[in-house]
Amino acid sequence: MPKKVLVIGGCGFIGSHIVDGLLAAGTAVRVLDRRPEAFREPLPGVEYIFGDFSDPFQLLESLEGVDAVMHCASTTVPSTSNIDPVADISGNLISSVRLLKLLRQMNIGKLVYLSSGGTVYGVPQADPVSEDHPQNPISSYGIVKSAIEKYIFMEQELHGLSAVVLRASNPYGPRQGHTGIQGIIGTYLWKLARGEDLEVWGDGTVVRDFIYVKDMADICVAALNSEASGVYNAGAGEGTSVNEIVEAVRHATGRDFQPTYKVARAYDVPRIVLDIGRAQETFAWSPKVSLVEGVAESWNWVQSQVAPAH
Ligand SMILES: NC(=O)c1ccc[n+]([C@@H]2O[C@H](COP(=O)([O-])OP(=O)(O)OC[C@H]3O[C@@H](n4cnc5c(N)ncnc54)[C@H](O)[C@@H]3O)[C@@H](O)[C@H]2O)c1
């Protein structure tokens, strides 16, 4: 088990929950992020370095004295990455390949990387999708994630790094941003809290695999503490349609609303659900929080953020 972990992107949505999980397990934590957390004050006991992980000097400084790295930073999201693939490659692929070189230089032998189960496979040819499914990503984001994975395992093969790649499905929960570009559950809850209308792209039958963010953080901590290496899907292993999300949101919020149905988006594949058997077996982990509980928790949190000022 590592004594001290560097969490790159530790002020983000998922990273902040990973930091919580590590602290709860008694692990020392350093965070490298471009900015402080959006929804919380800095945590006591965490060392923060504010900087860019594409800056080799800041990265070197951040790696000093840690024995494992959790990489959960990304400068892009799937829906925007195709606008500027060159920036995606330089911000994510090149910086991550440089990270691997520095890990070798600094003798840091353990890396956990958050990849994306929703994009590396492309249009699913199986249901559920296992880790061995072909990778034919249809976004720059997915191509870059897939390439980073391959560099990581090249490093493992040639230079003895011990790496776990977690292909995350669709995490949701407290501290999910409200920009509306990623995360339908967070987007809906924030919109309702602000009295805005909800939109559904298509007829609402699109199915995704939603995982509560604390369950996601748990598997990251388990992977950091494990001797295992390799690639693992990390989701709930269950499919939920957008229409079912609308109902879950209605139930959790007690609000009566009618979403506006809009034209389907070409890049939304109809259904993707991950096979999580390998992760369950290897890490003795399983998602614990049901969609009903998770959406209710998320709503409580959103409401706490939009409480009227006095
Ligand atoms: N949220 C999702 O739906 C989802 C799904 C699958 C995979 N992922 C992956 O999980 C990881 C975490 O996602 P998230 O939702 O928490 O994102 P997020 O944007 O909330 O957090 C990412 C954090 O990384 C930081 N960051 C970005 N670029 C940086 C840089 N160059 N240097 C330093 N810090 C930088 C950001 O400031 C942010 O705090 C990402 O790699 C993402 O691709 C997310």
PDB file of C-alpha atoms in Angstrom, residues 25-279:
ATOM      1  CA  ALA A  25      -7.693   5.190   4.507  1.00  0.00           C
ATOM      2  CA  GLY A  26      -4.893   7.092   6.260  1.00  0.00           C
ATOM      3  CA  THR A  27      -2.836   7.700   3.101  1.00  0.00           C
ATOM      4  CA  ALA A  28      -0.886  10.939   2.745  1.00  0.00           C
ATOM      5  CA  VAL A  29      -2.078  12.976  -0.257  1.00  0.00           C
ATOM      6  CA  ARG A  30      -0.560  15.601  -2.519  1.00  0.00           C
ATOM      7  CA  VAL A  31      -2.699  17.164  -5.226  1.00  0.00           C
ATOM      8  CA  LEU A  32      -1.496  18.712  -8.469  1.00  0.00           C
ATOM      9  CA  ASP A  33      -4.229  20.713 -10.155  1.00  0.00           C
ATOM     10  CA  ARG A  34      -4.588  23.868 -12.204  1.00  0.00           C
ATOM     11  CA  ARG A  35      -7.133  25.296  -9.813  1.00  0.00           C
ATOM     12  CA  PRO A  36      -8.571  24.819  -6.314  1.00  0.00           C
ATOM     13  CA  GLU A  37     -11.736  22.788  -5.800  1.00  0.00           C
ATOM     14  CA  ALA A  38     -14.809  24.598  -7.080  1.00  0.00           C
ATOM     15  CA  PHE A  39     -17.123  23.615  -4.237  1.00  0.00           C
ATOM     16  CA  ARG A  40     -14.967  23.199  -1.113  1.00  0.00           C
ATOM     17  CA  GLU A  41     -12.248  24.971   0.790  1.00  0.00           C
ATOM     18  CA  PRO A  42      -8.796  23.328   0.683  1.00  0.00           C
ATOM     19  CA  LEU A  43      -8.726  20.257   2.922  1.00  0.00           C
ATOM     20  CA  PRO A  44      -6.523  20.207   5.997  1.00  0.00           C
ATOM     21  CA  GLY A  45      -3.767  17.621   5.699  1.00  0.00           C
ATOM     22  CA  VAL A  46      -3.609  17.750   1.892  1.00  0.00           C
ATOM     23  CA  GLU A  47      -0.575  19.289   0.168  1.00  0.00           C
ATOM     24  CA  TYR A  48      -1.723  21.286  -2.827  1.00  0.00           C
ATOM     25  CA  ILE A  49       0.447  22.261  -5.749  1.00  0.00           C
ATOM     26  CA  PHE A  50      -1.363  24.559  -8.158  1.00  0.00           C
ATOM     27  CA  GLY A  51       0.093  24.218 -11.604  1.00  0.00           C
ATOM     28  CA  ASP A  52      -0.136  22.447 -14.925  1.00  0.00           C
ATOM     29  CA  PHE A  53       0.839  18.829 -15.267  1.00  0.00           C
ATOM     30  CA  SER A  54       2.065  19.536 -18.786  1.00  0.00           C
ATOM     31  CA  ASP A  55       4.822  21.629 -17.155  1.00  0.00           C
ATOM     32  CA  PRO A  56       7.696  19.156 -16.546  1.00  0.00           C
ATOM     33  CA  PHE A  57       9.179  21.218 -13.719  1.00  0.00           C
ATOM     34  CA  GLN A  58       5.931  21.409 -11.782  1.00  0.00           C
ATOM     35  CA  LEU A  59       5.370  17.729 -12.403  1.00  0.00           C
ATOM     36  CA  LEU A  60       8.835  16.839 -11.126  1.00  0.00           C
ATOM     37  CA  GLU A  61       8.302  18.919  -7.993  1.00  0.00           C
ATOM     38  CA  SER A  62       4.941  17.204  -7.457  1.00  0.00           C
ATOM     39  CA  LEU A  63       6.429  13.716  -7.803  1.00  0.00           C
ATOM     40  CA  GLU A  64       9.093  14.293  -5.142  1.00  0.00           C
ATOM     41  CA  GLY A  65       8.575  11.868  -2.244  1.00  0.00           C
ATOM     42  CA  VAL A  66       5.426  10.084  -3.445  1.00  0.00           C
ATOM     43  CA  ASP A  67       5.271   6.354  -4.102  1.00  0.00           C
ATOM     44  CA  ALA A  68       2.157   6.188  -6.297  1.00  0.00           C
ATOM     45  CA  VAL A  69       0.281   8.422  -8.730  1.00  0.00           C
ATOM     46  CA  MET A  70      -3.419   8.680  -9.437  1.00  0.00           C
ATOM     47  CA  HIS A  71      -3.869  10.385 -12.812  1.00  0.00           C
ATOM     48  CA  CYS A  72      -7.352  11.822 -13.124  1.00  0.00           C
ATOM     49  CA  ALA A  73      -6.763  15.042 -15.051  1.00  0.00           C
ATOM     50  CA  SER A  74      -8.129  15.713 -18.503  1.00  0.00           C
ATOM     51  CA  THR A  75      -8.206  18.977 -20.406  1.00  0.00           C
ATOM     52  CA  THR A  76     -11.039  17.786 -22.671  1.00  0.00           C
ATOM     53  CA  VAL A  77     -14.433  16.038 -22.598  1.00  0.00           C
ATOM     54  CA  PRO A  78     -15.818  13.815 -25.374  1.00  0.00           C
ATOM     55  CA  SER A  79     -18.268  16.328 -26.811  1.00  0.00           C
ATOM     56  CA  THR A  80     -15.663  19.064 -27.303  1.00  0.00           C
ATOM     57  CA  SER A  81     -12.472  17.139 -28.047  1.00  0.00           C
ATOM     58  CA  ASN A  82     -13.053  16.974 -31.809  1.00  0.00           C
ATOM     59  CA  ILE A  83     -13.059  20.771 -32.030  1.00  0.00           C
ATOM     60  CA  ASP A  84      -9.295  20.807 -31.495  1.00  0.00           C
ATOM     61  CA  PRO A  85      -7.689  17.339 -31.562  1.00  0.00           C
ATOM     62  CA  VAL A  86      -4.209  18.883 -31.648  1.00  0.00           C
ATOM     63  CA  ALA A  87      -4.833  20.580 -28.294  1.00  0.00           C
ATOM     64  CA  ASP A  88      -6.269  17.283 -26.991  1.00  0.00           C
ATOM     65  CA  ILE A  89      -3.112  15.425 -28.045  1.00  0.00           C
ATOM     66  CA  SER A  90      -0.719  17.998 -26.610  1.00  0.00           C
ATOM     67  CA  GLY A  91      -2.697  18.628 -23.392  1.00  0.00           C
ATOM     68  CA  ASN A  92      -3.352  14.992 -22.578  1.00  0.00           C
ATOM     69  CA  LEU A  93      -1.353  12.476 -24.619  1.00  0.00           C
ATOM     70  CA  ILE A  94       2.011  14.247 -24.640  1.00  0.00           C
ATOM     71  CA  SER A  95       1.732  15.274 -20.988  1.00  0.00           C
ATOM     72  CA  SER A  96       0.814  11.721 -19.968  1.00  0.00           C
ATOM     73  CA  VAL A  97       3.676  10.175 -21.946  1.00  0.00           C
ATOM     74  CA  ARG A  98       6.021  12.663 -20.254  1.00  0.00           C
ATOM     75  CA  LEU A  99       4.582  11.636 -16.884  1.00  0.00           C
ATOM     76  CA  LEU A 100       5.570   8.013 -17.617  1.00  0.00           C
ATOM     77  CA  LYS A 101       9.157   9.054 -18.322  1.00  0.00           C
ATOM     78  CA  LEU A 102       9.331  11.064 -15.094  1.00  0.00           C
ATOM     79  CA  LEU A 103       7.874   8.178 -13.069  1.00  0.00           C
ATOM     80  CA  ARG A 104      10.725   6.003 -14.350  1.00  0.00           C
ATOM     81  CA  GLN A 105      13.304   8.684 -13.551  1.00  0.00           C
ATOM     82  CA  MET A 106      11.918   9.130 -10.048  1.00  0.00           C
ATOM     83  CA  ASN A 107      11.590   5.379  -9.387  1.00  0.00           C
ATOM     84  CA  ILE A 108       7.851   5.629  -8.765  1.00  0.00           C
ATOM     85  CA  GLY A 109       6.458   2.200  -9.541  1.00  0.00           C
ATOM     86  CA  LYS A 110       2.682   2.552  -9.286  1.00  0.00           C
ATOM     87  CA  LEU A 111       0.172   4.384 -11.486  1.00  0.00           C
ATOM     88  CA  VAL A 112      -3.610   4.327 -11.679  1.00  0.00           C
ATOM     89  CA  TYR A 113      -5.111   6.061 -14.697  1.00  0.00           C
ATOM     90  CA  LEU A 114      -8.739   7.039 -15.291  1.00  0.00           C
ATOM     91  CA  SER A 115      -9.635   6.162 -18.840  1.00  0.00           C
ATOM     92  CA  SER A 116     -13.100   6.111 -20.354  1.00  0.00           C
ATOM     93  CA  GLY A 117     -15.349   3.090 -20.848  1.00  0.00           C
ATOM     94  CA  GLY A 118     -17.829   5.269 -22.684  1.00  0.00           C
ATOM     95  CA  THR A 119     -15.466   6.258 -25.483  1.00  0.00           C
ATOM     96  CA  VAL A 120     -12.502   3.892 -26.007  1.00  0.00           C
ATOM     97  CA  TYR A 121     -14.683   1.109 -27.429  1.00  0.00           C
ATOM     98  CA  GLY A 122     -16.567   3.281 -29.932  1.00  0.00           C
ATOM     99  CA  VAL A 123     -19.912   1.907 -31.123  1.00  0.00           C
ATOM    100  CA  PRO A 124     -20.491  -1.230 -29.008  1.00  0.00           C
ATOM    101  CA  GLN A 125     -20.726  -4.573 -30.763  1.00  0.00           C
ATOM    102  CA  ALA A 126     -21.529  -6.425 -27.540  1.00  0.00           C
ATOM    103  CA  ASP A 127     -23.757  -5.963 -24.516  1.00  0.00           C
ATOM    104  CA  PRO A 128     -22.389  -5.666 -21.904  1.00  0.00           C
ATOM    105  CA  VAL A 129     -19.005  -4.504 -23.168  1.00  0.00           C
ATOM    106  CA  SER A 130     -15.994  -6.341 -21.721  1.00  0.00           C
ATOM    107  CA  GLU A 131     -12.418  -5.079 -21.602  1.00  0.00           C
ATOM    108  CA  ASP A 132     -11.541  -7.240 -24.630  1.00  0.00           C
ATOM    109  CA  HIS A 133     -14.036  -5.475 -26.893  1.00  0.00           C
ATOM    110  CA  PRO A 134     -12.328  -3.881 -29.943  1.00  0.00           C
ATOM    111  CA  GLN A 135     -11.324  -0.251 -29.534  1.00  0.00           C
ATOM    112  CA  ASN A 136     -12.668   1.971 -32.311  1.00  0.00           C
ATOM    113  CA  PRO A 137     -13.171   5.355 -30.656  1.00  0.00           C
ATOM    114  CA  ILE A 138     -15.168   7.982 -32.552  1.00  0.00           C
ATOM    115  CA  SER A 139     -13.887  11.037 -30.664  1.00  0.00           C
ATOM    116  CA  SER A 140     -10.444  12.529 -30.226  1.00  0.00           C
ATOM    117  CA  TYR A 141     -10.996  12.137 -26.486  1.00  0.00           C
ATOM    118  CA  GLY A 142     -11.449   8.367 -26.895  1.00  0.00           C
ATOM    119  CA  ILE A 143      -8.489   8.038 -29.271  1.00  0.00           C
ATOM    120  CA  VAL A 144      -6.237   9.941 -26.864  1.00  0.00           C
ATOM    121  CA  LYS A 145      -7.425   7.863 -23.880  1.00  0.00           C
ATOM    122  CA  SER A 146      -6.779   4.687 -25.842  1.00  0.00           C
ATOM    123  CA  ALA A 147      -3.292   5.877 -26.870  1.00  0.00           C
ATOM    124  CA  ILE A 148      -2.425   6.861 -23.271  1.00  0.00           C
ATOM    125  CA  GLU A 149      -3.469   3.359 -22.153  1.00  0.00           C
ATOM    126  CA  LYS A 150      -1.134   1.793 -24.725  1.00  0.00           C
ATOM    127  CA  TYR A 151       1.824   3.941 -23.662  1.00  0.00           C
ATOM    128  CA  ILE A 152       1.138   3.028 -20.031  1.00  0.00           C
ATOM    129  CA  PHE A 153       1.241  -0.694 -20.772  1.00  0.00           C
ATOM    130  CA  MET A 154       4.304  -0.280 -22.963  1.00  0.00           C
ATOM    131  CA  GLU A 155       5.987   1.322 -19.938  1.00  0.00           C
ATOM    132  CA  GLN A 156       4.798  -1.568 -17.771  1.00  0.00           C
ATOM    133  CA  GLU A 157       6.100  -4.146 -20.243  1.00  0.00           C
ATOM    134  CA  LEU A 158       9.492  -2.538 -20.863  1.00  0.00           C
ATOM    135  CA  HIS A 159      10.327  -0.776 -17.616  1.00  0.00           C
ATOM    136  CA  GLY A 160       8.397  -2.524 -14.857  1.00  0.00           C
ATOM    137  CA  LEU A 161       5.798   0.094 -13.968  1.00  0.00           C
ATOM    138  CA  SER A 162       2.794  -1.443 -12.197  1.00  0.00           C
ATOM    139  CA  ALA A 163      -0.262   0.204 -13.746  1.00  0.00           C
ATOM    140  CA  VAL A 164      -4.015  -0.038 -13.442  1.00  0.00           C
ATOM    141  CA  VAL A 165      -6.220   1.557 -16.083  1.00  0.00           C
ATOM    142  CA  LEU A 166      -9.825   2.059 -15.016  1.00  0.00           C
ATOM    143  CA  ARG A 167     -12.283   2.626 -17.842  1.00  0.00           C
ATOM    144  CA  ALA A 168     -14.926   4.694 -16.097  1.00  0.00           C
ATOM    145  CA  SER A 169     -18.533   4.687 -17.296  1.00  0.00           C
ATOM    146  CA  ASN A 170     -20.767   7.673 -16.375  1.00  0.00           C
ATOM    147  CA  PRO A 171     -20.027   8.892 -12.853  1.00  0.00           C
ATOM    148  CA  TYR A 172     -22.487  11.221 -11.126  1.00  0.00           C
ATOM    149  CA  GLY A 173     -22.879  12.689  -7.656  1.00  0.00           C
ATOM    150  CA  PRO A 174     -21.935  15.610  -5.432  1.00  0.00           C
ATOM    151  CA  ARG A 175     -19.410  18.115  -6.805  1.00  0.00           C
ATOM    152  CA  GLN A 176     -20.280  17.347 -10.413  1.00  0.00           C
ATOM    153  CA  GLY A 177     -20.076  20.629 -12.304  1.00  0.00           C
ATOM    154  CA  HIS A 178     -23.035  22.390 -13.789  1.00  0.00           C
ATOM    155  CA  THR A 179     -21.722  23.479 -17.155  1.00  0.00           C
ATOM    156  CA  GLY A 180     -24.036  21.019 -18.869  1.00  0.00           C
ATOM    157  CA  ILE A 181     -21.357  19.578 -21.171  1.00  0.00           C
ATOM    158  CA  GLN A 182     -20.862  16.349 -19.264  1.00  0.00           C
ATOM    159  CA  GLY A 183     -23.023  14.407 -16.819  1.00  0.00           C
ATOM    160  CA  ILE A 184     -26.731  14.322 -17.492  1.00  0.00           C
ATOM    161  CA  ILE A 185     -27.787  13.721 -13.867  1.00  0.00           C
ATOM    162  CA  GLY A 186     -25.822  16.678 -12.519  1.00  0.00           C
ATOM    163  CA  THR A 187     -27.008  18.850 -15.388  1.00  0.00           C
ATOM    164  CA  TYR A 188     -30.674  17.990 -14.749  1.00  0.00           C
ATOM    165  CA  LEU A 189     -30.441  18.563 -11.000  1.00  0.00           C
ATOM    166  CA  TRP A 190     -28.692  21.916 -11.358  1.00  0.00           C
ATOM    167  CA  LYS A 191     -31.229  23.027 -13.966  1.00  0.00           C
ATOM    168  CA  LEU A 192     -34.158  22.066 -11.745  1.00  0.00           C
ATOM    169  CA  ALA A 193     -32.619  23.831  -8.776  1.00  0.00           C
ATOM    170  CA  ARG A 194     -32.365  26.986 -10.898  1.00  0.00           C
ATOM    171  CA  GLY A 195     -35.892  26.603 -12.264  1.00  0.00           C
ATOM    172  CA  GLU A 196     -34.717  25.882 -15.812  1.00  0.00           C
ATOM    173  CA  ASP A 197     -36.241  23.447 -18.320  1.00  0.00           C
ATOM    174  CA  LEU A 198     -34.750  20.012 -18.949  1.00  0.00           C
ATOM    175  CA  GLU A 199     -33.878  18.799 -22.420  1.00  0.00           C
ATOM    176  CA  VAL A 200     -33.675  15.255 -23.746  1.00  0.00           C
ATOM    177  CA  TRP A 201     -31.715  14.623 -26.943  1.00  0.00           C
ATOM    178  CA  GLY A 202     -33.702  12.073 -28.963  1.00  0.00           C
ATOM    179  CA  ASP A 203     -36.572  10.025 -27.563  1.00  0.00           C
ATOM    180  CA  GLY A 204     -34.929   9.238 -24.208  1.00  0.00           C
ATOM    181  CA  THR A 205     -34.186   5.588 -24.993  1.00  0.00           C
ATOM    182  CA  VAL A 206     -30.398   6.088 -25.038  1.00  0.00           C
ATOM    183  CA  VAL A 207     -28.926   3.828 -22.337  1.00  0.00           C
ATOM    184  CA  ARG A 208     -25.820   4.499 -20.255  1.00  0.00           C
ATOM    185  CA  ASP A 209     -24.100   2.922 -17.267  1.00  0.00           C
ATOM    186  CA  PHE A 210     -24.260   5.384 -14.349  1.00  0.00           C
ATOM    187  CA  ILE A 211     -21.995   4.947 -11.332  1.00  0.00           C
ATOM    188  CA  TYR A 212     -22.166   6.942  -8.106  1.00  0.00           C
ATOM    189  CA  VAL A 213     -18.951   8.931  -7.715  1.00  0.00           C
ATOM    190  CA  LYS A 214     -18.115   7.469  -4.282  1.00  0.00           C
ATOM    191  CA  ASP A 215     -18.242   3.958  -5.748  1.00  0.00           C
ATOM    192  CA  MET A 216     -15.948   5.233  -8.503  1.00  0.00           C
ATOM    193  CA  ALA A 217     -13.541   6.693  -5.932  1.00  0.00           C
ATOM    194  CA  ASP A 218     -13.609   3.407  -3.977  1.00  0.00           C
ATOM    195  CA  ILE A 219     -12.376   1.411  -6.943  1.00  0.00           C
ATOM    196  CA  CYS A 220      -9.589   3.960  -7.550  1.00  0.00           C
ATOM    197  CA  VAL A 221      -8.412   3.636  -3.940  1.00  0.00           C
ATOM    198  CA  ALA A 222      -8.699  -0.168  -4.129  1.00  0.00           C
ATOM    199  CA  ALA A 223      -6.607  -0.134  -7.323  1.00  0.00           C
ATOM    200  CA  LEU A 224      -3.948   2.077  -5.703  1.00  0.00           C
ATOM    201  CA  ASN A 225      -3.755  -0.331  -2.757  1.00  0.00           C
ATOM    202  CA  SER A 226      -3.712  -3.476  -4.889  1.00  0.00           C
ATOM    203  CA  GLU A 227      -0.782  -5.420  -6.329  1.00  0.00           C
ATOM    204  CA  ALA A 228      -2.869  -6.073  -9.432  1.00  0.00           C
ATOM    205  CA  SER A 229      -2.249  -4.379 -12.748  1.00  0.00           C
ATOM    206  CA  GLY A 230      -4.095  -4.261 -16.063  1.00  0.00           C
ATOM    207  CA  VAL A 231      -7.235  -2.731 -17.512  1.00  0.00           C
ATOM    208  CA  TYR A 232     -10.630  -2.809 -15.828  1.00  0.00           C
ATOM    209  CA  ASN A 233     -14.071  -1.488 -16.625  1.00  0.00           C
ATOM    210  CA  ALA A 234     -15.426   0.625 -13.785  1.00  0.00           C
ATOM    211  CA  GLY A 235     -19.156   1.183 -13.906  1.00  0.00           C
ATOM    212  CA  ALA A 236     -22.351  -0.048 -12.310  1.00  0.00           C
ATOM    213  CA  GLY A 237     -22.657  -2.848 -14.857  1.00  0.00           C
ATOM    214  CA  GLU A 238     -26.312  -1.887 -15.347  1.00  0.00           C
ATOM    215  CA  GLY A 239     -27.986   0.136 -18.039  1.00  0.00           C
ATOM    216  CA  THR A 240     -30.356   3.043 -17.369  1.00  0.00           C
ATOM    217  CA  SER A 241     -32.172   4.969 -20.083  1.00  0.00           C
ATOM    218  CA  VAL A 242     -32.424   8.735 -20.153  1.00  0.00           C
ATOM    219  CA  ASN A 243     -36.190   8.387 -19.632  1.00  0.00           C
ATOM    220  CA  GLU A 244     -35.479   6.335 -16.488  1.00  0.00           C
ATOM    221  CA  ILE A 245     -33.086   9.072 -15.338  1.00  0.00           C
ATOM    222  CA  VAL A 246     -35.855  11.621 -15.858  1.00  0.00           C
ATOM    223  CA  GLU A 247     -38.118   9.485 -13.623  1.00  0.00           C
ATOM    224  CA  ALA A 248     -35.382   9.034 -10.979  1.00  0.00           C
ATOM    225  CA  VAL A 249     -34.854  12.812 -10.950  1.00  0.00           C
ATOM    226  CA  ARG A 250     -38.615  13.397 -10.654  1.00  0.00           C
ATOM    227  CA  HIS A 251     -38.743  10.966  -7.735  1.00  0.00           C
ATOM    228  CA  ALA A 252     -35.704  12.414  -5.896  1.00  0.00           C
ATOM    229  CA  THR A 253     -36.675  16.055  -6.323  1.00  0.00           C
ATOM    230  CA  GLY A 254     -40.445  15.724  -5.962  1.00  0.00           C
ATOM    231  CA  ARG A 255     -40.696  18.267  -8.785  1.00  0.00           C
ATOM    232  CA  ASP A 256     -43.253  18.060 -11.538  1.00  0.00           C
ATOM    233  CA  PHE A 257     -41.684  18.868 -14.894  1.00  0.00           C
ATOM    234  CA  GLN A 258     -41.951  17.941 -18.543  1.00  0.00           C
ATOM    235  CA  PRO A 259     -38.649  17.704 -20.436  1.00  0.00           C
ATOM    236  CA  THR A 260     -38.364  19.080 -23.965  1.00  0.00           C
ATOM    237  CA  TYR A 261     -37.462  16.351 -26.449  1.00  0.00           C
ATOM    238  CA  LYS A 262     -34.995  17.513 -29.105  1.00  0.00           C
ATOM    239  CA  VAL A 263     -33.393  15.969 -32.180  1.00  0.00           C
ATOM    240  CA  ALA A 264     -31.011  13.096 -31.313  1.00  0.00           C
ATOM    241  CA  ARG A 265     -27.277  13.842 -31.463  1.00  0.00           C
ATOM    242  CA  ALA A 266     -25.351  11.855 -34.074  1.00  0.00           C
ATOM    243  CA  TYR A 267     -22.536  10.959 -31.684  1.00  0.00           C
ATOM    244  CA  ASP A 268     -24.758   9.387 -29.002  1.00  0.00           C
ATOM    245  CA  VAL A 269     -24.515   5.610 -29.370  1.00  0.00           C
ATOM    246  CA  PRO A 270     -27.874   3.986 -28.490  1.00  0.00           C
ATOM    247  CA  ARG A 271     -26.612   1.836 -25.622  1.00  0.00           C
ATOM    248  CA  ILE A 272     -23.427   1.164 -23.718  1.00  0.00           C
ATOM    249  CA  VAL A 273     -23.211  -0.873 -20.523  1.00  0.00           C
ATOM    250  CA  LEU A 274     -19.926  -2.145 -19.086  1.00  0.00           C
ATOM    251  CA  ASP A 275     -19.146  -5.671 -17.943  1.00  0.00           C
ATOM    252  CA  ILE A 276     -17.550  -5.059 -14.528  1.00  0.00           C
ATOM    253  CA  GLY A 277     -16.862  -8.689 -13.581  1.00  0.00           C
ATOM    254  CA  ARG A 278     -13.075  -8.380 -13.859  1.00  0.00           C
ATOM    255  CA  ALA A 279     -12.907  -5.384 -11.485  1.00  0.00           C
TER     256      ALA A 279
END
